[in-house]
XYZ file of C-alpha atoms in Angstrom:
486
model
C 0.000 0.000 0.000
C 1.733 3.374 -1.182
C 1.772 6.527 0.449
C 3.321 9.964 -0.569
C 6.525 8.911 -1.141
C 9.418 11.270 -0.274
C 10.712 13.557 -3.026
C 14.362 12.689 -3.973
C 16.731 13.293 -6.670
C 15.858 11.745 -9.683
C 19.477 12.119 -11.238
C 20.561 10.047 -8.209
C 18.018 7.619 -7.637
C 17.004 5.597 -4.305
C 17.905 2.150 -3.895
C 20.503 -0.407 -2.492
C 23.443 0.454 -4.193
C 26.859 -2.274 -5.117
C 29.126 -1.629 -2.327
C 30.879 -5.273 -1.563
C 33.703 -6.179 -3.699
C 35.432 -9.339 -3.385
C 37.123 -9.145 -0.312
C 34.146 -7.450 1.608
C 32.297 -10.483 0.327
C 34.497 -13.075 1.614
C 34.977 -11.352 4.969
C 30.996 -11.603 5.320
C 31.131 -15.376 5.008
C 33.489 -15.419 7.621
C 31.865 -13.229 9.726
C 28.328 -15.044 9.599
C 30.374 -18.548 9.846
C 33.307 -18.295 12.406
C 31.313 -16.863 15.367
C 31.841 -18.220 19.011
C 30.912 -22.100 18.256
C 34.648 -22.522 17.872
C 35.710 -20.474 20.139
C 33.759 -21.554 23.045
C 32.346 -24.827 22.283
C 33.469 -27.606 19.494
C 32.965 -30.102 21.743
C 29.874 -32.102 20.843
C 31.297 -33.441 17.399
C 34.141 -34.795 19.484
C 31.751 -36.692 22.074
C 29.664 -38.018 19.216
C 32.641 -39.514 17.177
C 34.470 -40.478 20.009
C 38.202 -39.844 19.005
C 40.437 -37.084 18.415
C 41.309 -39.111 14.998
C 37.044 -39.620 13.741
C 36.567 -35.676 15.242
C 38.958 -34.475 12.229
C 37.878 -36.512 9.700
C 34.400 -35.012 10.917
C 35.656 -31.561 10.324
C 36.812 -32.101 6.848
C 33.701 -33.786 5.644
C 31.583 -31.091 6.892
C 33.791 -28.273 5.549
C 33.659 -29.891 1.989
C 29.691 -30.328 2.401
C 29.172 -26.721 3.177
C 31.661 -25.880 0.080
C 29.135 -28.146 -2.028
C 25.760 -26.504 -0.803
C 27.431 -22.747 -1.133
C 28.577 -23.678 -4.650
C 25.134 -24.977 -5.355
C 24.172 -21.775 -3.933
C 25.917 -19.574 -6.227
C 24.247 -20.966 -9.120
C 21.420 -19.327 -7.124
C 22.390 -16.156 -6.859
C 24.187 -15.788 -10.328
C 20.727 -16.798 -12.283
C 18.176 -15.026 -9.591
C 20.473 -11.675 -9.026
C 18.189 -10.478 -6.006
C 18.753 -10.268 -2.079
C 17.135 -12.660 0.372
C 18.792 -15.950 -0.651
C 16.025 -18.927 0.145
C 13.545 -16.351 -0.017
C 14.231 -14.714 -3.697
C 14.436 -18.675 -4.785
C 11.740 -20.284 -3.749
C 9.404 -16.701 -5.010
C 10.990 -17.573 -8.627
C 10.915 -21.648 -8.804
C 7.674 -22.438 -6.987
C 6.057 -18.960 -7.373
C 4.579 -19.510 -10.942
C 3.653 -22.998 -10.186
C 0.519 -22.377 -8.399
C -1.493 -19.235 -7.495
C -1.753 -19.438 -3.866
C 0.794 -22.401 -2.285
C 3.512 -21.263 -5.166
C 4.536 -17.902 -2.949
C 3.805 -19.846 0.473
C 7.000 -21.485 0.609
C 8.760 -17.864 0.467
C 6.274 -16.388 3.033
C 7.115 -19.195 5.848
C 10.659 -18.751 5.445
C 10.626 -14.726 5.900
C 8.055 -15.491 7.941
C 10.449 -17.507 10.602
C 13.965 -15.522 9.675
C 12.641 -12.207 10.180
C 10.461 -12.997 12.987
C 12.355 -15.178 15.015
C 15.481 -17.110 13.899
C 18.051 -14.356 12.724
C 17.033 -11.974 15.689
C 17.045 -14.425 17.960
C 20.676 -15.559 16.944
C 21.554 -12.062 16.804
C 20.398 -11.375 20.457
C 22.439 -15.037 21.522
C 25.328 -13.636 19.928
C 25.669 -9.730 21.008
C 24.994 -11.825 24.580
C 28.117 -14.076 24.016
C 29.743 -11.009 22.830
C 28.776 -8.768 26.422
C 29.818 -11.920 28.669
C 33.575 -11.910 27.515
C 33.730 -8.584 27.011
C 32.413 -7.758 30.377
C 33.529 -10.466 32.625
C 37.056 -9.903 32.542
C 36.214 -6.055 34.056
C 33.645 -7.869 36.299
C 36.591 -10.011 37.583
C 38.736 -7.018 38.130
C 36.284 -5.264 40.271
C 35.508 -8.120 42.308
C 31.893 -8.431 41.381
C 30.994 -11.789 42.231
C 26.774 -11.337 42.579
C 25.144 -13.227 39.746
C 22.364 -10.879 39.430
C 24.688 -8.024 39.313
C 26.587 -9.974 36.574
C 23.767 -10.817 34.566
C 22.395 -7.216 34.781
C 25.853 -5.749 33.961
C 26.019 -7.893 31.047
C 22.684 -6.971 29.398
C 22.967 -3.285 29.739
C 26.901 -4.042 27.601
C 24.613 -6.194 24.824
C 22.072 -3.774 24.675
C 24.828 -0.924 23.852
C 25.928 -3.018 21.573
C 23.081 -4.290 19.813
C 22.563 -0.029 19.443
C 25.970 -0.145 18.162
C 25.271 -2.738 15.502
C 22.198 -1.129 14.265
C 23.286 2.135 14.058
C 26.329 0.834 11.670
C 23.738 -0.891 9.648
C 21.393 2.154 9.237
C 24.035 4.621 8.603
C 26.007 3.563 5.988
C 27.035 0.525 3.697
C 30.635 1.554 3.282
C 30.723 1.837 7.029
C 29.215 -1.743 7.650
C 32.194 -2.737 5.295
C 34.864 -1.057 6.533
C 33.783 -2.553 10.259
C 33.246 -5.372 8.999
C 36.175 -6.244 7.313
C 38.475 -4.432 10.227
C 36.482 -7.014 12.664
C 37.068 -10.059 9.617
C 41.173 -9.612 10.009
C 41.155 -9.915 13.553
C 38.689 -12.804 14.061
C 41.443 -14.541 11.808
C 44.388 -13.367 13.454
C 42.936 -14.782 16.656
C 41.965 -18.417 15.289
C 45.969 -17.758 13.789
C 46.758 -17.391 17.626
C 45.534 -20.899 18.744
C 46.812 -22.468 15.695
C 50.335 -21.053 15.987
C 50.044 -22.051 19.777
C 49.628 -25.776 18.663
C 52.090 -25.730 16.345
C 53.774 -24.790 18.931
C 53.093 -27.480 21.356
C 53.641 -30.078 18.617
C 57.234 -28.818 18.011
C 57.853 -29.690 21.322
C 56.543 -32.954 21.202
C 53.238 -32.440 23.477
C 51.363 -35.436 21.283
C 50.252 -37.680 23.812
C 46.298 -36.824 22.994
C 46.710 -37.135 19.109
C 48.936 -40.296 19.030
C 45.573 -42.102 20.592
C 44.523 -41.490 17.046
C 40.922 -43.210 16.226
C 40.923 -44.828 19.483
C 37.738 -44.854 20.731
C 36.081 -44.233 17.542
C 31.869 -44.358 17.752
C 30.303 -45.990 14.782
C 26.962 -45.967 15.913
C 24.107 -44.827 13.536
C 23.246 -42.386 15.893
C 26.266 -41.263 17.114
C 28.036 -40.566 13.810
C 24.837 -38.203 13.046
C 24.794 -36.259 15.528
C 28.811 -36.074 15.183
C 28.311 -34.494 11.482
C 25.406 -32.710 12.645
C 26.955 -30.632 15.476
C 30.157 -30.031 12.990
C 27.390 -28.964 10.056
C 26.011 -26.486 12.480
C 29.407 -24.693 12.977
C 29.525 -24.453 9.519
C 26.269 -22.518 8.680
C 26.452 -18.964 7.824
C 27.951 -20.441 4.155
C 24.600 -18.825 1.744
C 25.530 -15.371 3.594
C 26.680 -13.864 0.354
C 24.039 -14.603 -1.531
C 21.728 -12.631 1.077
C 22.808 -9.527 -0.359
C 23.332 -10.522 -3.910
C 22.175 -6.814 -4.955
C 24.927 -5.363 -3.094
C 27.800 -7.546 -4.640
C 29.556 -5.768 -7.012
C 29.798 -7.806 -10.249
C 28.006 -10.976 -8.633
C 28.158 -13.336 -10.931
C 31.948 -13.629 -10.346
C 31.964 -12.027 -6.903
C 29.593 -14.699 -5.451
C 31.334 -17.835 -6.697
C 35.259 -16.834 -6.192
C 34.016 -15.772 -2.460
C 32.651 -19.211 -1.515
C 35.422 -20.440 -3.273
C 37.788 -18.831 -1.295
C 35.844 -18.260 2.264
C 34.715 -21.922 3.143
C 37.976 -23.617 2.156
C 39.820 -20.772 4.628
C 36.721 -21.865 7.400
C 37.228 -25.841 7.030
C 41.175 -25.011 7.488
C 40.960 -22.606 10.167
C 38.616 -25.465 11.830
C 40.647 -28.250 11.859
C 43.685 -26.850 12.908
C 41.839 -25.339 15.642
C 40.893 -28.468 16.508
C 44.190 -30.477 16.379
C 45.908 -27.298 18.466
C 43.180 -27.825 21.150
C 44.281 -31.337 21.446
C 47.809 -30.939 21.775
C 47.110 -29.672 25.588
C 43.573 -31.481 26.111
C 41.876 -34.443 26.733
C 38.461 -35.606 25.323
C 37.085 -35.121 28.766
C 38.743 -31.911 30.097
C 37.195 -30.826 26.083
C 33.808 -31.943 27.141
C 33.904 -30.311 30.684
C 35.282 -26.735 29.698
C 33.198 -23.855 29.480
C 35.314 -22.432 26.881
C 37.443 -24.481 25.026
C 40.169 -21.594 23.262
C 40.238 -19.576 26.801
C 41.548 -22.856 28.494
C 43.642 -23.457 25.836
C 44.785 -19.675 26.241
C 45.459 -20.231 30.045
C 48.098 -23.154 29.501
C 49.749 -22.163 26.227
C 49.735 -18.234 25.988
C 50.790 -17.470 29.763
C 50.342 -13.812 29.550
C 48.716 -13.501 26.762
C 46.153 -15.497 27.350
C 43.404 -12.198 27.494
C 44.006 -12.613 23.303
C 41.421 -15.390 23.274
C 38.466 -13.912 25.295
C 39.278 -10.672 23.036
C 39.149 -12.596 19.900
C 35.603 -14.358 20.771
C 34.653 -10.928 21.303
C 35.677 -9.183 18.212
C 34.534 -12.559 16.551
C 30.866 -11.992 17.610
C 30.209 -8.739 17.266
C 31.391 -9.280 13.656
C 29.038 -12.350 13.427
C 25.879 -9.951 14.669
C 26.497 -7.464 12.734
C 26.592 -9.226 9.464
C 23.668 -11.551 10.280
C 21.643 -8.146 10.924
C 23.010 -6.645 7.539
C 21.647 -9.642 5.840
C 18.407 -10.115 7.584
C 17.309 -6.885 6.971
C 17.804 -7.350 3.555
C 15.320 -10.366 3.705
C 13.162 -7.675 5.051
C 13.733 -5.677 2.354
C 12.851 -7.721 -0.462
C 9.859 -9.479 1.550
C 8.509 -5.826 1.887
C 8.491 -5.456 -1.971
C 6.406 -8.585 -2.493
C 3.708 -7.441 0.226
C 4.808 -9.775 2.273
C 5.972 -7.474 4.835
C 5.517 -4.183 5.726
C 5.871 -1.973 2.806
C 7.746 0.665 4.836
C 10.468 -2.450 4.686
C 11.453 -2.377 1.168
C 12.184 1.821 1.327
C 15.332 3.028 1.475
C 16.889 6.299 3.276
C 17.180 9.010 0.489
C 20.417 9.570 1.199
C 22.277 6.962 3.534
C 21.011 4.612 1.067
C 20.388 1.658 3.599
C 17.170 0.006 3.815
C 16.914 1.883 7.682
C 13.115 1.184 8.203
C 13.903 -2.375 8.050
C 17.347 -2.314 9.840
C 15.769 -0.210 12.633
C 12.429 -3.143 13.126
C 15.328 -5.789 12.989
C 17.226 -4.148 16.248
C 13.787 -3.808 17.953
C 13.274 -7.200 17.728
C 16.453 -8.594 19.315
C 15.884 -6.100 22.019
C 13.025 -7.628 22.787
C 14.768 -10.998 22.861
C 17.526 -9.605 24.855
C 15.438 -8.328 27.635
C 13.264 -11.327 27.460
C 15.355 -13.592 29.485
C 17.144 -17.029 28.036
C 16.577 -18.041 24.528
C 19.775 -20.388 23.697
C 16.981 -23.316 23.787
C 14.787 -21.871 20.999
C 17.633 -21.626 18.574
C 18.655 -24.944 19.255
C 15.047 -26.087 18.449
C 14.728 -24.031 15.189
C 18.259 -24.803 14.195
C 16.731 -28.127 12.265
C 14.302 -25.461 10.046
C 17.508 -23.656 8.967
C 18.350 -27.113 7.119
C 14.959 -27.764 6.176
C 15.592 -24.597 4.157
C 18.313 -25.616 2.276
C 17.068 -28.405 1.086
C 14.157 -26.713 -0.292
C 16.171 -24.509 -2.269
C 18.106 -27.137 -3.738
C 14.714 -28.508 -4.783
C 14.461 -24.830 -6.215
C 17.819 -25.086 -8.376
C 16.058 -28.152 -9.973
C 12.801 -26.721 -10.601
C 14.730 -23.526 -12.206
C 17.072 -26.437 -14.235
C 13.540 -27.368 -15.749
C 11.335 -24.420 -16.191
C 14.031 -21.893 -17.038
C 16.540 -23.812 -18.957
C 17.880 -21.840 -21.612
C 18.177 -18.512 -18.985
C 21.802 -17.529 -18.639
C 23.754 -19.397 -16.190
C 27.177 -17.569 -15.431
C 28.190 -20.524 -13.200
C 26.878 -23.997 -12.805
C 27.175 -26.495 -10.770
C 26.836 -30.548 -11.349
C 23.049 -31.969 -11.148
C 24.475 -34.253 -8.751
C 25.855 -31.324 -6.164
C 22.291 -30.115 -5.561
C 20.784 -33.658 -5.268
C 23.570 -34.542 -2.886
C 22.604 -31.310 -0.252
C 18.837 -32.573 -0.930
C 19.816 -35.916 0.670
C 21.800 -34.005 3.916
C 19.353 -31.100 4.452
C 16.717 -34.243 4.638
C 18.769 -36.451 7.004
C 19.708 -33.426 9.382
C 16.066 -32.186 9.524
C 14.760 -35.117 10.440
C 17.925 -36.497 13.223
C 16.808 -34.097 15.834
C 13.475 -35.506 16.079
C 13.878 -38.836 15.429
C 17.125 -38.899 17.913
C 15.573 -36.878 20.533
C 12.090 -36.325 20.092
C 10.894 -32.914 22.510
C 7.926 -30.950 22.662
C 10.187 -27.955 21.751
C 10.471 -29.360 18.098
C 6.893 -29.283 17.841
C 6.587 -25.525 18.869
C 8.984 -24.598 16.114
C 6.702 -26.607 13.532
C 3.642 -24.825 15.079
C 4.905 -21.597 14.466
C 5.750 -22.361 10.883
C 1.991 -23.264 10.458
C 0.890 -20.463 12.315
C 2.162 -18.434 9.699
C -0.423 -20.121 6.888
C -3.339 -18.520 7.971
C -1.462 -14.761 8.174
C -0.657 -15.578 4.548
C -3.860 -16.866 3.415
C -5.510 -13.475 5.260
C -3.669 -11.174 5.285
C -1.459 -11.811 1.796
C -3.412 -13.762 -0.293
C -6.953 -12.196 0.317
C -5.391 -8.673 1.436
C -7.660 -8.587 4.367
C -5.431 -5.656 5.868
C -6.822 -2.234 7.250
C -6.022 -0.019 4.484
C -5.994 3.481 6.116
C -4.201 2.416 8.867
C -1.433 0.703 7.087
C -1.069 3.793 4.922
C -0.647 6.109 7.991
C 1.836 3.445 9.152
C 3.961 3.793 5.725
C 3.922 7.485 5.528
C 4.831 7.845 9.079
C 7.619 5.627 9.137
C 8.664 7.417 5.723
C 8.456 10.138 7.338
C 10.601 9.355 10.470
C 13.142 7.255 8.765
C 13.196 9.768 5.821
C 13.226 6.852 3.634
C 11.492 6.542 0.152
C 10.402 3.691 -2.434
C 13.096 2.171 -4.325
C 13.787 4.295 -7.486
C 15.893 3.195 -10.793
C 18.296 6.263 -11.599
């Protein structure tokens, strides 16, 4: 529903304008991947497998999965050149199929990313971010109350949840000139525990990784929930394609940053790995709240405050690009209808899509403040996967109803297929393995959103003057206008 829109410059135009080249493109991958999963916690692949020996061999095959599902990816984003990833995908393969359920898959999936998932992970992560930024000044001044503590460190992640959304609503070149200041040093610091292991293997601390495959699980279940955990560490790999819009010349952009990004993830990975178990056991692994900091303590001596400062830096890079890429979701998903159409305008002259960027930080405030939601991301986690595989089933419906369109890049038939099979198998291990209500509440919610769409999308039940006022006054506040070609 339009309003007035803003008057702007016609010479200049409104709209999202190209600002990642190459390396801004691969330092978002990392971002959205390397947050403070391996940092804090790679543990659970290592219980599942069993070994130090099956653990790596875990780590490989999940980096060169990922590589295979971004690759199939990039096909994507090359032949549908729009933001919003899954969402822009499954609105071009299944949208003409069918009048109503064609756009429905699209709906749902903006429906639970814009809603729930991404600003839920983004609150989890600015949280993680406050608790290591904030304990080691909590230490210092002796504050030892738990309430205190937990107070202390949501007032830090709501300053810095503030912090995040103002670099997303200001500026695009800002966002990349954070982001790729915050991409070096995330590096550096998985460099730090690396070169610490190399360290400890040149002076012949081996004992944990001559046991090898000792130990090794090869039950069904087990070796499941082994890849599972290590696919989950991966995720963040389809982050480019998010903002496909913004890429400057995507269709080689896109492919020669997954190309380059995941490969540097799966190494960074497993030689994080192997350094942790130079110094530790499988059990002191399992039983430590943060895996790199107690590495830090034994190796680093001194230096050990690099680690906590490196999760840090390493999550407040990984919020700040899954915002920048969720509100681009928003975005696009407020073109269609399917959102508010205040969503898809853009700031006449900051050029960021600020209305949306702005509802996104609300959100995880309200997350923030509302008390522990680890457990709900856990639960939805399995959706994320669910997702994938749908859009693979989208690269093969595109393969058939579009197939003389141009394809810059292509991947084998078999590649897509092949992510069909694992999105399939991980979706369904969490319920099958451990079957909680919790699961069911996430599947709820995705239903819940069929009746909004049938309502409120397909038959535009929707009060008209009040959505209007809503529009104008956001445009109004946000000084933000309808997308305009120059």
């Amino acid at each position: 529903m339009m309003s007035e829109p803003t008057e702007v410059n016609p010479q200049n135009g409104v709209g999202l304008k190209r600002e990642l080249g190459l390396f801004s493109a691969i330092n978002l991958i990392l971002a959205v991947m390397i947050g403070s999963g391996i940092f804090v916690s790679p543990a659970p692949a290592l219980k599942y497998s069993g070994s130090v020996g099956m653990c790596v061999v875990v780590w490989v095959i999940c980096g060169l999965v990922s590589l295979l599902g971004a690759l199939a990816f990039a096909e994507l984003g090359t032949v549908i050149p729009r933001s919003g990833a899954e969402y822009a995908y499954f609105m071009d393969s299944f949208g003409p199929l069918h009048n109503f359920w064609g756009r429905l898959p699209a709906f749902l999936y903006s429906w639970l990313m814009v809603l729930i998932i991404r600003p839920a992970e983004v609150a989890v992560i600015v949280l993680t971010f406050s608790e290591y930024l904030s304990q080691p000044i909590m230490d210092l001044l002796c504050v030892q109350d738990p309430e205190s503590g937990n107070h202390v460190t949501k007032a830090v992640a709501l300053v810095a949840l503030g912090i995040i959304t103002y670099i997303n609503a200001s500026s695009v070149k800002l966002y990349v000139k954070v982001q790729n200041i915050f991409g070096v040093f995330k590096v550096l610091a998985c460099l730090v525990v690396i070169i610490g292991g190399i360290y400890e293997l040149s002076i012949g601390n081996t004992k944990n990784l001559a046991k090898g495959f000792e130990g090794t699980s090869f039950a069904p279940k087990d070796v499941a929930l082994a890849f599972y955990s290590g696919l989950w560490a991966y995720d963040g790999w389809s982050a480019v394609t998010t903002v496909t819009e913004e890429i400057k010349n995507p269709e080689k952009n896109i492919p020669r940053s997954i190309l380059i990004s995941v490969p540097i993830v799966t190494g960074l990975y497993v030689f994080m790995n192997v350094a942790y178990m130079t110094v530790l056991s499988i059990p002191e692994m399992m039983n430590s709240h943060a895996v790199a900091v107690t590495f830090g303590e034994r190796v680093l001596g001194p230096f050990a405050f690099i680690i906590p400062l490196g999760v840090a830096l390493s999550t407040f890079g990984c919020a700040l690009s899954i915002q920048f890429g969720v509100t681009r979701l928003c975005y696009v998903a407020g073109q269609d209808g399917f959102m508010l159409e205040a969503f898809s305008y853009v700031h006449y002259k900051k050029l960021t899509p600020s209305p949306a960027v702005v509802f996104q930080g609300l959100i995880a405030f309200l997350f923030i403040a509302s008390g522990d939601i680890v457990q709900l991301i856990e639960f939805a986690s399995f959706l994320i996967w669910m997702f994938y595989g749908t859009a693979m089933v989208s690269l093969l419906i595109l393969r058939r109803t579009k197939p003389d369109i141009q394809r810059p890049y292509k991947v084998p038939l078999l590649i897509p297929i092949f992510i069909l099979l694992v999105a399939i198998y991980l979706s369904a291990i969490p319920i099958l393995t451990d079957p909680d209500p919790m699961y069911l509440f996430a599947l709820i919610f995705t239903v819940a959103g069929v009746p909004v769409y049938y309502l409120c999308i397909n038959k535009r039940h929707q009060p008209k003057s009040i959505m209007n006022k809503v529009t104008y006054g956001m445009q109004m506040v946000f000084e933000a206008a309808p997308p305009q070609v120059a």
